[in-house]
Coordinates of C-alpha atoms in Angstrom, one line a residue:
M306 CA -19.3 105.7 -55.4
S307 CA -16.8 106.1 -58.1
Y308 CA -13.9 108.3 -58.2
K309 CA -15.7 109.9 -61.3
G310 CA -18.5 110.6 -59.2
F311 CA -16.5 112.7 -56.9
V312 CA -15.1 114.7 -59.5
S313 CA -18.3 115.5 -61.3
H314 CA -20.0 117.1 -58.2
S315 CA -18.7 120.0 -56.3
K316 CA -20.2 118.9 -53.3
V317 CA -19.8 115.2 -51.8
S318 CA -21.8 114.5 -48.6
K319 CA -19.5 113.5 -45.5
Q320 CA -20.9 109.9 -45.6
D321 CA -20.1 109.2 -48.9
Q322 CA -16.4 110.7 -48.5
E323 CA -16.0 108.5 -45.3
F324 CA -17.1 105.5 -47.4
Y325 CA -14.7 106.3 -50.2
D326 CA -12.0 106.4 -47.8
L327 CA -12.9 103.2 -46.3
K328 CA -12.7 101.7 -49.4
N329 CA -9.4 102.9 -50.2
K330 CA -8.1 101.7 -46.8
A331 CA -9.4 98.3 -47.5
A332 CA -8.1 98.1 -51.0
E333 CA -4.6 98.8 -49.5
Y334 CA -5.0 96.6 -46.5
Y335 CA -5.7 93.5 -48.8
R336 CA -3.0 94.8 -51.5
S337 CA -0.6 95.1 -48.9
N338 CA -1.0 91.6 -47.5
G339 CA -1.1 89.9 -50.9
V340 CA -4.7 88.8 -50.6
P341 CA -6.2 89.5 -54.2
Q342 CA -3.1 87.6 -55.9
K343 CA -3.4 84.7 -53.5
I344 CA -7.1 84.6 -54.1
E345 CA -6.7 84.8 -57.9
S346 CA -4.0 81.9 -57.8
V347 CA -6.2 79.4 -55.7
L348 CA -9.2 80.1 -57.9
N349 CA -7.3 79.3 -60.8
E350 CA -5.8 76.0 -59.6
M351 CA -8.8 75.0 -58.2
F352 CA -10.6 75.6 -61.7
W353 CA -8.1 73.3 -63.5
Q354 CA -8.1 70.7 -60.5
K355 CA -11.8 70.9 -60.0
P356 CA -12.1 69.3 -56.5
N357 CA -15.3 67.6 -55.2
D358 CA -15.3 69.6 -52.1
L359 CA -14.4 73.3 -53.4
Y360 CA -14.7 74.7 -49.7
G361 CA -12.3 71.9 -48.2
Y362 CA -10.0 72.9 -51.0
L363 CA -9.9 76.4 -50.2
A364 CA -9.7 75.8 -46.2
N365 CA -6.8 73.7 -46.6
Y366 CA -5.1 76.4 -49.1
F367 CA -5.5 79.3 -46.4
S368 CA -4.8 77.0 -43.8
R369 CA -1.3 76.9 -44.8
L370 CA -0.8 80.3 -45.0
S371 CA -2.2 81.3 -41.5
C372 CA 0.1 82.4 -38.6
T373 CA 1.9 80.3 -36.3
P374 CA 0.1 79.2 -33.4
V375 CA 0.8 81.1 -30.3
I376 CA 0.6 79.7 -26.7
S377 CA -1.8 81.7 -24.7
K378 CA -1.9 80.2 -21.3
I379 CA -1.3 76.8 -19.7
T380 CA -3.2 75.3 -17.1
G381 CA -3.2 72.3 -14.6
R382 CA -5.0 70.5 -12.2
E383 CA -4.5 67.5 -9.9
V384 CA -6.3 64.2 -11.1
F385 CA -6.0 60.5 -10.7
D386 CA -4.9 58.2 -13.3
G387 CA -6.0 54.6 -14.4
R388 CA -4.1 53.0 -11.3
G389 CA -5.8 55.8 -8.9
L390 CA -2.3 57.3 -8.5
T391 CA -2.0 61.2 -8.3
A392 CA -1.4 63.0 -11.5
V393 CA -1.6 66.2 -13.0
Q394 CA -3.7 67.1 -16.2
T395 CA -2.0 69.9 -18.0
E396 CA -3.7 71.9 -20.7
V397 CA -2.2 74.0 -23.2
H398 CA -4.2 76.9 -24.7
C399 CA -3.3 78.0 -28.2
I400 CA -4.5 80.7 -30.5
I401 CA -4.7 79.0 -33.9
R402 CA -6.4 80.9 -36.8
N403 CA -7.5 83.4 -34.4
E404 CA -9.6 81.2 -32.0
E405 CA -8.2 79.7 -28.9
K406 CA -8.0 76.0 -28.5
V407 CA -7.2 73.4 -25.9
D408 CA -4.7 70.4 -26.3
S409 CA -5.0 68.4 -22.8
E410 CA -2.5 65.7 -21.8
I411 CA -2.5 63.7 -18.5
I412 CA 1.0 63.3 -17.2
H413 CA 2.2 61.9 -13.9
M414 CA 3.6 64.3 -11.6
F415 CA 5.5 62.8 -9.3
F416 CA 8.7 60.4 -10.3
L417 CA 8.6 61.7 -13.9
H418 CA 10.7 58.6 -15.4
F419 CA 11.7 59.2 -18.9
R420 CA 14.8 58.4 -21.1
A421 CA 15.6 59.5 -24.3
A422 CA 16.7 57.6 -27.6
T423 CA 19.5 58.9 -29.4
H424 CA 18.1 57.6 -32.7
L425 CA 14.2 57.6 -31.5
D426 CA 13.7 60.4 -29.2
F427 CA 10.1 60.0 -30.4
L428 CA 9.4 58.5 -27.3
M429 CA 10.8 61.1 -25.2
A430 CA 7.5 63.1 -24.7
R431 CA 5.2 60.2 -25.0
Y432 CA 5.8 58.0 -21.7
L433 CA 6.1 58.7 -18.2
E434 CA 6.0 56.3 -15.2
H435 CA 5.0 56.6 -11.6
K436 CA 6.9 54.0 -9.4
D437 CA 5.7 53.7 -6.0
S438 CA 7.1 50.4 -4.7
L439 CA 8.4 49.7 -1.3
N440 CA 11.8 48.8 -2.8
R441 CA 11.9 52.4 -3.9
E442 CA 11.8 54.1 -0.6
K443 CA 15.2 55.9 -1.0
E444 CA 14.0 57.3 -4.3
K445 CA 11.1 58.6 -2.8
E446 CA 13.2 60.7 -0.4
L447 CA 15.2 61.9 -3.3
S448 CA 12.0 63.2 -5.0
N449 CA 11.2 65.6 -2.1
E450 CA 10.7 69.0 -3.4
T451 CA 12.6 70.7 -0.2
V452 CA 15.7 69.7 1.3
S453 CA 15.4 67.2 4.1
E454 CA 18.0 66.1 6.8
A455 CA 19.3 62.3 6.4
P456 CA 17.7 60.0 8.7
P457 CA 19.9 59.1 11.7
Q458 CA 20.6 55.6 10.5
A459 CA 22.1 57.3 7.3
T460 CA 25.8 56.8 8.8
P461 CA 25.7 53.4 10.7
T462 CA 28.6 51.5 11.7
L463 CA 29.6 48.1 11.9
A464 CA 30.3 45.9 15.1
P465 CA 33.4 44.1 15.2
A466 CA 33.2 40.8 13.3
K467 CA 34.2 37.6 15.1
D468 CA 36.2 34.8 13.3
K469 CA 33.7 32.0 13.6
K470 CA 36.7 29.4 12.6
N471 CA 39.0 30.6 15.3
G472 CA 36.5 31.9 18.0
D473 CA 38.3 33.6 21.0
K474 CA 41.6 31.4 21.1
G475 CA 43.9 34.2 20.3
K476 CA 44.3 33.5 16.7
K477 CA 44.1 36.2 14.0
G478 CA 40.6 36.5 13.1
N479 CA 38.7 39.0 10.5
G480 CA 39.2 42.0 13.0
T481 CA 36.8 44.8 12.5
E482 CA 35.0 45.1 9.2
K483 CA 35.0 48.3 7.1
L484 CA 32.5 51.0 7.9
L485 CA 29.7 51.2 5.8
P486 CA 29.9 54.3 3.6
P487 CA 26.9 56.6 4.4
A488 CA 24.2 57.3 2.0
E489 CA 24.5 60.8 0.2
P490 CA 22.1 63.5 1.3
P491 CA 19.2 64.0 -1.0
E492 CA 19.6 66.5 -3.7
P493 CA 17.9 70.0 -3.2
R494 CA 14.7 70.5 -5.0
L495 CA 13.4 73.9 -5.3
P496 CA 9.8 74.2 -4.5
G497 CA 7.6 74.1 -7.7
A498 CA 10.4 72.7 -9.8
T499 CA 8.5 69.6 -10.5
A500 CA 6.1 71.6 -13.0
V501 CA 9.2 72.0 -15.3
G502 CA 9.0 68.5 -16.9
V503 CA 5.2 68.4 -16.9
V504 CA 5.0 71.7 -18.9
S505 CA 8.0 70.7 -21.3
L506 CA 6.7 67.5 -22.3
V507 CA 2.9 68.9 -22.9
V508 CA 4.6 71.8 -25.0
A509 CA 6.5 69.4 -27.0
K510 CA 3.4 67.3 -27.7
T511 CA 1.2 70.1 -28.5
A512 CA 4.1 71.6 -30.8
A513 CA 4.1 67.8 -32.7
R514 CA 0.3 67.9 -33.2
L515 CA 0.1 71.4 -34.2
L516 CA 2.7 70.4 -37.1
G517 CA 0.8 67.4 -38.0
A518 CA 4.0 65.1 -37.4
P519 CA 4.7 62.3 -35.4
L520 CA 6.4 63.1 -31.9
Y521 CA 9.6 61.1 -32.8
R522 CA 10.0 63.5 -36.0
H523 CA 9.4 66.5 -34.2
I524 CA 12.1 65.9 -31.2
T525 CA 14.5 64.3 -33.8
S526 CA 14.1 67.7 -35.9
L527 CA 15.2 69.4 -32.8
R528 CA 18.3 67.7 -32.7
V529 CA 19.2 67.0 -36.3
L530 CA 19.0 69.9 -38.7
Q531 CA 18.9 67.8 -42.0
A532 CA 16.9 64.7 -42.8
Q533 CA 18.3 61.3 -41.7
N534 CA 18.8 58.7 -44.4
E535 CA 18.5 55.7 -41.9
M536 CA 17.1 55.4 -38.4
H537 CA 17.7 52.4 -36.2
L538 CA 14.6 51.3 -34.1
P539 CA 15.9 50.1 -30.7
V540 CA 15.1 46.5 -29.8
P541 CA 12.3 46.2 -27.0
M542 CA 13.7 44.9 -23.7
I543 CA 10.9 42.9 -22.1
T544 CA 10.3 42.7 -18.3
I545 CA 9.2 38.9 -17.8
L546 CA 9.6 38.5 -14.1
S547 CA 9.6 40.1 -11.0
C548 CA 10.7 38.8 -7.4
G549 CA 11.7 42.1 -5.8
K550 CA 10.3 43.3 -2.4
N551 CA 6.5 43.6 -3.3
S552 CA 6.7 39.9 -4.4
M553 CA 4.9 37.6 -1.8
G554 CA 8.1 35.4 -1.4
K555 CA 11.2 35.9 0.4
L556 CA 13.7 36.8 -2.6
N557 CA 14.1 40.7 -2.9
L558 CA 17.2 40.8 -5.2
L559 CA 15.7 40.1 -8.6
E560 CA 13.5 43.3 -9.0
E561 CA 13.2 42.6 -12.8
V562 CA 14.3 39.7 -14.9
I563 CA 14.6 41.3 -18.5
L564 CA 14.5 39.8 -21.8
M565 CA 17.3 41.2 -24.1
P566 CA 16.9 40.1 -27.6
S567 CA 19.3 40.5 -30.4
S568 CA 19.4 43.9 -32.1
S569 CA 18.8 42.0 -35.3
Q570 CA 15.4 40.9 -34.6
R571 CA 12.4 42.8 -35.6
V572 CA 10.0 44.4 -33.2
R573 CA 6.9 42.1 -33.9
E574 CA 9.5 39.0 -33.6
V575 CA 10.5 40.3 -30.2
I576 CA 7.2 40.7 -29.0
G577 CA 5.7 37.5 -30.1
M578 CA 8.8 35.8 -28.4
G579 CA 7.9 37.8 -25.1
L580 CA 4.2 36.7 -25.2
E581 CA 5.0 33.1 -25.8
L582 CA 7.6 33.0 -23.4
Q583 CA 5.2 34.5 -20.6
C584 CA 2.6 32.0 -21.4
E585 CA 5.3 29.2 -21.2
M586 CA 6.2 30.4 -17.7
R587 CA 2.9 30.2 -16.3
R588 CA 2.4 26.8 -17.7
V589 CA 5.4 25.7 -16.1
L590 CA 4.5 27.2 -12.8
N591 CA 0.9 25.6 -13.1
G592 CA 2.7 22.2 -13.1
S593 CA 3.8 22.7 -9.8
A594 CA 7.4 21.9 -10.6
Y595 CA 8.6 25.0 -8.7
K596 CA 7.8 25.8 -4.9
A597 CA 6.6 29.2 -5.7
G598 CA 4.5 31.5 -3.8
P599 CA 1.3 33.4 -5.1
I600 CA 1.5 34.3 -9.0
G601 CA 0.5 37.8 -10.0
V602 CA 1.3 40.7 -12.0
S603 CA 3.5 43.5 -10.9
D604 CA 3.3 47.0 -11.2
E605 CA 5.6 46.9 -14.4
G606 CA 3.3 44.6 -16.2
A607 CA 5.5 41.6 -15.7
L608 CA 4.7 38.1 -14.0
Q609 CA 5.4 38.3 -10.1
V610 CA 6.5 35.5 -8.5
G611 CA 7.0 34.5 -4.9
F612 CA 10.4 32.6 -4.8
E613 CA 12.7 31.7 -2.0
H614 CA 16.1 31.8 -4.1
P615 CA 17.1 33.6 -7.1
E616 CA 18.0 30.3 -8.6
Q617 CA 14.4 29.6 -8.7
A618 CA 13.5 32.5 -10.9
L619 CA 16.3 32.0 -13.2
D620 CA 15.8 28.4 -13.5
L621 CA 12.1 29.0 -14.5
V622 CA 13.2 31.3 -17.4
T623 CA 15.9 29.0 -18.6
E624 CA 13.3 26.0 -18.5
A625 CA 10.9 28.2 -20.4
C626 CA 13.3 29.2 -23.0
A627 CA 14.4 25.6 -23.4
N628 CA 10.7 24.5 -24.0
L629 CA 10.2 27.1 -26.8
A630 CA 13.8 26.4 -28.4
L631 CA 14.7 29.9 -27.6
P632 CA 18.4 30.6 -27.9
L633 CA 18.8 31.9 -24.4
G634 CA 22.9 33.1 -24.1
S635 CA 23.3 33.6 -27.8
D636 CA 20.8 35.8 -29.5
L637 CA 18.9 36.2 -26.2
R638 CA 20.3 37.2 -23.1
L639 CA 19.1 38.4 -19.7
A640 CA 19.5 41.7 -17.8
I641 CA 18.6 41.8 -14.0
N642 CA 17.6 44.9 -12.4
C643 CA 18.9 44.3 -8.6
A644 CA 17.7 47.8 -7.2
A645 CA 20.3 47.4 -4.5
Q646 CA 19.8 50.7 -3.1
G647 CA 16.3 49.8 -1.8
L648 CA 17.5 46.5 -0.1
M649 CA 20.2 48.1 2.3
D650 CA 19.7 47.4 6.1
Y651 CA 21.2 50.3 7.7
S652 CA 20.7 48.8 11.0
R653 CA 22.8 46.0 10.0
G654 CA 25.0 47.5 7.4
K655 CA 23.9 44.6 4.8
Y656 CA 21.8 44.2 2.1
E657 CA 18.7 42.1 2.8
V658 CA 18.6 39.9 -0.5
M659 CA 16.0 37.5 0.9
S660 CA 14.0 37.8 4.0
G661 CA 16.0 37.0 6.9
C662 CA 19.0 36.7 4.8
H663 CA 21.6 39.6 4.9
K664 CA 24.8 39.8 2.9
S665 CA 27.6 42.5 3.3
P666 CA 28.7 44.3 0.3
D667 CA 31.7 41.8 -0.3
E668 CA 29.5 38.9 0.3
L669 CA 27.2 40.3 -2.4
V670 CA 30.0 40.5 -4.9
D671 CA 30.5 36.6 -4.3
M672 CA 26.7 36.0 -4.6
Y673 CA 26.7 38.1 -8.1
E674 CA 29.5 35.8 -9.4
G675 CA 28.2 32.8 -8.4
L676 CA 24.9 33.6 -10.4
I677 CA 26.7 34.7 -13.4
N678 CA 29.1 31.6 -13.5
K679 CA 25.9 29.5 -13.1
Y680 CA 23.6 31.5 -15.7
P681 CA 25.9 32.7 -18.3
A682 CA 22.9 34.1 -20.2
I683 CA 22.8 37.2 -17.5
K684 CA 24.8 40.0 -19.5
S685 CA 24.0 42.8 -17.4
L686 CA 23.4 43.9 -13.8
I687 CA 21.8 47.2 -13.1
D688 CA 22.3 49.0 -9.7
P689 CA 23.9 45.7 -8.0
F690 CA 25.0 47.9 -5.3
R691 CA 24.4 51.6 -3.9
K692 CA 26.5 54.1 -5.4
E693 CA 28.3 54.5 -2.3
D694 CA 29.8 51.2 -2.3
V695 CA 32.6 52.1 -4.6
D696 CA 34.9 49.4 -3.7
Q697 CA 32.5 46.7 -4.5
W698 CA 31.7 47.8 -8.0
E699 CA 35.2 47.8 -8.7
R700 CA 35.5 44.4 -7.4
L701 CA 32.5 43.0 -9.2
A702 CA 33.8 44.4 -12.3
S703 CA 37.1 42.6 -12.0
V704 CA 35.5 39.2 -11.2
I705 CA 32.9 39.3 -13.9
G706 CA 35.1 40.8 -16.6
Q707 CA 33.9 41.3 -20.0
S708 CA 31.1 38.6 -19.6
C709 CA 28.6 41.0 -17.9
C710 CA 28.0 44.8 -18.3
L711 CA 27.3 46.9 -14.9
I712 CA 24.5 49.6 -15.5
A713 CA 23.8 52.5 -12.9
D714 CA 20.4 53.7 -12.5
A715 CA 19.6 55.1 -9.1
A716 CA 23.6 55.3 -8.7
S717 CA 23.7 57.8 -11.8
N718 CA 23.1 61.6 -11.4
L719 CA 24.2 62.7 -14.9
C720 CA 21.6 65.5 -15.6
P721 CA 20.7 67.3 -12.3
R722 CA 19.1 70.8 -13.1
W723 CA 20.5 72.7 -10.0
S724 CA 23.7 71.1 -9.3
D725 CA 27.0 69.5 -10.9
A726 CA 26.7 66.0 -11.9
K727 CA 28.3 63.6 -9.3
P728 CA 30.8 61.0 -10.3
L729 CA 29.7 57.5 -11.3
P730 CA 30.8 54.2 -9.5
P731 CA 34.0 52.8 -11.1
R732 CA 33.9 50.5 -13.9
V733 CA 30.4 51.3 -14.9
T734 CA 29.6 50.2 -18.6
G735 CA 26.6 52.4 -18.9
V736 CA 24.1 54.6 -17.0
I737 CA 20.7 55.5 -17.1
N738 CA 19.4 58.9 -18.1
R739 CA 16.1 59.8 -16.6
H740 CA 13.8 62.5 -17.3
H741 CA 13.5 64.1 -13.8
N742 CA 10.4 66.3 -12.8
D743 CA 12.7 69.3 -12.9
M744 CA 14.0 68.6 -16.1
T745 CA 12.9 70.1 -19.6
I746 CA 13.0 68.1 -22.9
S747 CA 15.9 70.2 -23.9
D748 CA 17.8 69.2 -20.7
L749 CA 17.5 65.6 -21.4
I750 CA 18.7 65.9 -24.9
Q751 CA 21.8 68.0 -23.7
S752 CA 22.4 65.2 -21.5
I753 CA 22.1 62.6 -24.2
A754 CA 24.2 64.5 -26.4
E755 CA 27.0 64.8 -23.7
Q756 CA 27.3 61.0 -23.4
K757 CA 29.7 59.2 -25.8
G758 CA 27.5 56.2 -26.8
S759 CA 26.8 55.4 -30.5
G760 CA 23.3 55.1 -30.7
V761 CA 20.3 53.7 -28.7
S762 CA 20.4 49.7 -29.1
F763 CA 17.3 48.8 -26.8
L764 CA 14.1 50.0 -25.5
K765 CA 12.7 48.9 -22.2
L766 CA 8.9 49.0 -22.1
G767 CA 8.3 47.0 -18.9
G768 CA 6.2 43.8 -19.0
M769 CA 3.4 42.5 -21.3
R770 CA 0.4 43.0 -19.3
G771 CA -2.3 45.8 -19.4
G772 CA -3.9 47.6 -22.4
E773 CA -1.9 50.9 -22.1
R774 CA 1.6 49.0 -22.2
M775 CA 0.4 47.1 -25.4
D776 CA -0.7 50.2 -26.8
K777 CA 3.1 51.1 -26.3
Y778 CA 4.3 47.9 -28.1
N779 CA 1.7 48.4 -30.9
R780 CA 3.0 51.8 -31.4
L781 CA 6.6 50.6 -31.8
I782 CA 5.7 48.2 -34.6
A783 CA 3.6 50.8 -36.2
I784 CA 6.7 53.1 -36.2
E785 CA 8.8 50.3 -37.5
E786 CA 6.5 49.8 -40.6
E787 CA 6.5 53.4 -41.2
L788 CA 10.0 53.5 -41.4
E789 CA 10.4 50.6 -43.4
Q790 CA 8.0 51.9 -46.0
E791 CA 9.7 55.3 -46.2
G792 CA 13.0 53.1 -46.6
I793 CA 15.0 54.6 -43.8
L794 CA 14.7 51.6 -41.4
G795 CA 18.2 50.7 -40.3
A796 CA 18.9 47.2 -41.0
G797 CA 21.6 44.7 -39.6
E798 CA 23.2 43.9 -36.4
I799 CA 24.6 46.8 -34.3
K800 CA 28.0 46.4 -33.6
Q801 CA 27.9 47.6 -30.0
P802 CA 24.7 46.0 -28.9
L803 CA 25.1 47.5 -25.3
S804 CA 26.5 50.8 -26.1
D805 CA 23.1 52.5 -25.4
F806 CA 20.0 51.3 -24.4
S807 CA 16.7 53.4 -23.8
E808 CA 13.6 52.6 -22.0
T809 CA 10.5 54.6 -21.7
S810 CA 7.1 54.7 -20.6
N811 CA 3.8 56.2 -21.6
S812 CA 2.0 58.9 -20.0
G813 CA -0.5 56.4 -18.6
S814 CA 0.8 54.0 -16.0
G815 CA 4.1 52.8 -17.7
C816 CA 7.8 51.6 -17.1
D817 CA 10.8 53.0 -16.4
S818 CA 12.5 54.9 -19.3
V819 CA 16.3 54.9 -19.6
T820 CA 19.1 55.4 -21.9
I821 CA 22.3 53.9 -21.2
S822 CA 25.4 55.2 -23.0
T823 CA 28.8 53.5 -23.0
K824 CA 31.4 55.3 -20.8

């Protein structure tokens, strides 16, 4: 009924009056929200553009005007991943255009291993790793949610050592060896703190999906306020061999032999080179030139061989590179993850580098020096000692000079959530930033920002076996192509190839993720 209708009649029914008031309220409601103007605008635009899908055009137009999605709740439940390991499935419930929608992501709950990249923080929320190996027993103790007392053997002493040359003839011998520094007590963990990292990661991934942007773009936008004109993609470091405590042979020391290509090489080239090298090593092993034990695939997706001595493993890599004419030692280098913290026999006060073969910390320094001199392609040692063996870190750095970098992984604790950072071992070239299960993405970004590195140069994704791992390598190729098409892919040799390096792992079974920054 019109306004004139009300004026011309002296009496108006209550129903008509309510209807008139309702119409006025509706008109005011739509007018205050600009609905008529927006509808008129989109109808005019659509008339001139004449799209084939009229209602799709309208849906896209009004979707851009909808409110920002809001998280309504977060739920989680215990599940199992592809390897049968315990994982947690986290679901983020969001109100999107007045409807509740769910975004699910399976993320490993225990040992959330994750590293960030300065230029490629895109990988920060995509990958996690659950390492469940015997050579990581100490790390398992540190992952407990409650504080536990140190084991009785944590403070051993060494028996006096006799001078074998001089015997007991009264000549001056070695005397008593230094007492082995005890292992530090485990970090306190607040009950329920393991949920922090899981929730932070799934929220970051959900935000990226809602924004319709790749994850690396979203996280980069959190760190950098303005668009970057150039982004350097880290070169993938490939774990090509594993001869640690989990292997069938006697050798324990070489947890990972890692291929570290030149930073000027393209991702596709590096991946192709790693695949060729992996096949060539298998061919050489099948030729029975090496007395190797059973051959398999490690949890890290690398070739796992049972060797007796470290020279056998390094000779294999050297021979395979020579057969393929790969420039090992110049554009192609090696990094060794020693994981020494898992080799300490506290009852003896020595490292069990091979089954039945124990080395004191000082003897281990000599062993590393000999290997580096014999194999100059080794340019990095990761965790060559426990972090408590301060004197040996110092001595090793002195004997190897600038030829090899010392990297602290388990020996570092740069971003604990509930306590102050502890000092690093002396002469450490780089450190590994882990995404612990009680850290948020913001914590990790802040930890990296506090480092003085010049940018990530390398990215470690583990070995090249398994569909989930190869998905990561394929994703890295896709990102490289995307940045190249946009004209923002950094080119040229990075001046400080070891200033930082990043290693990440997928939310499925993946590899360690690290960021190493020059100190």
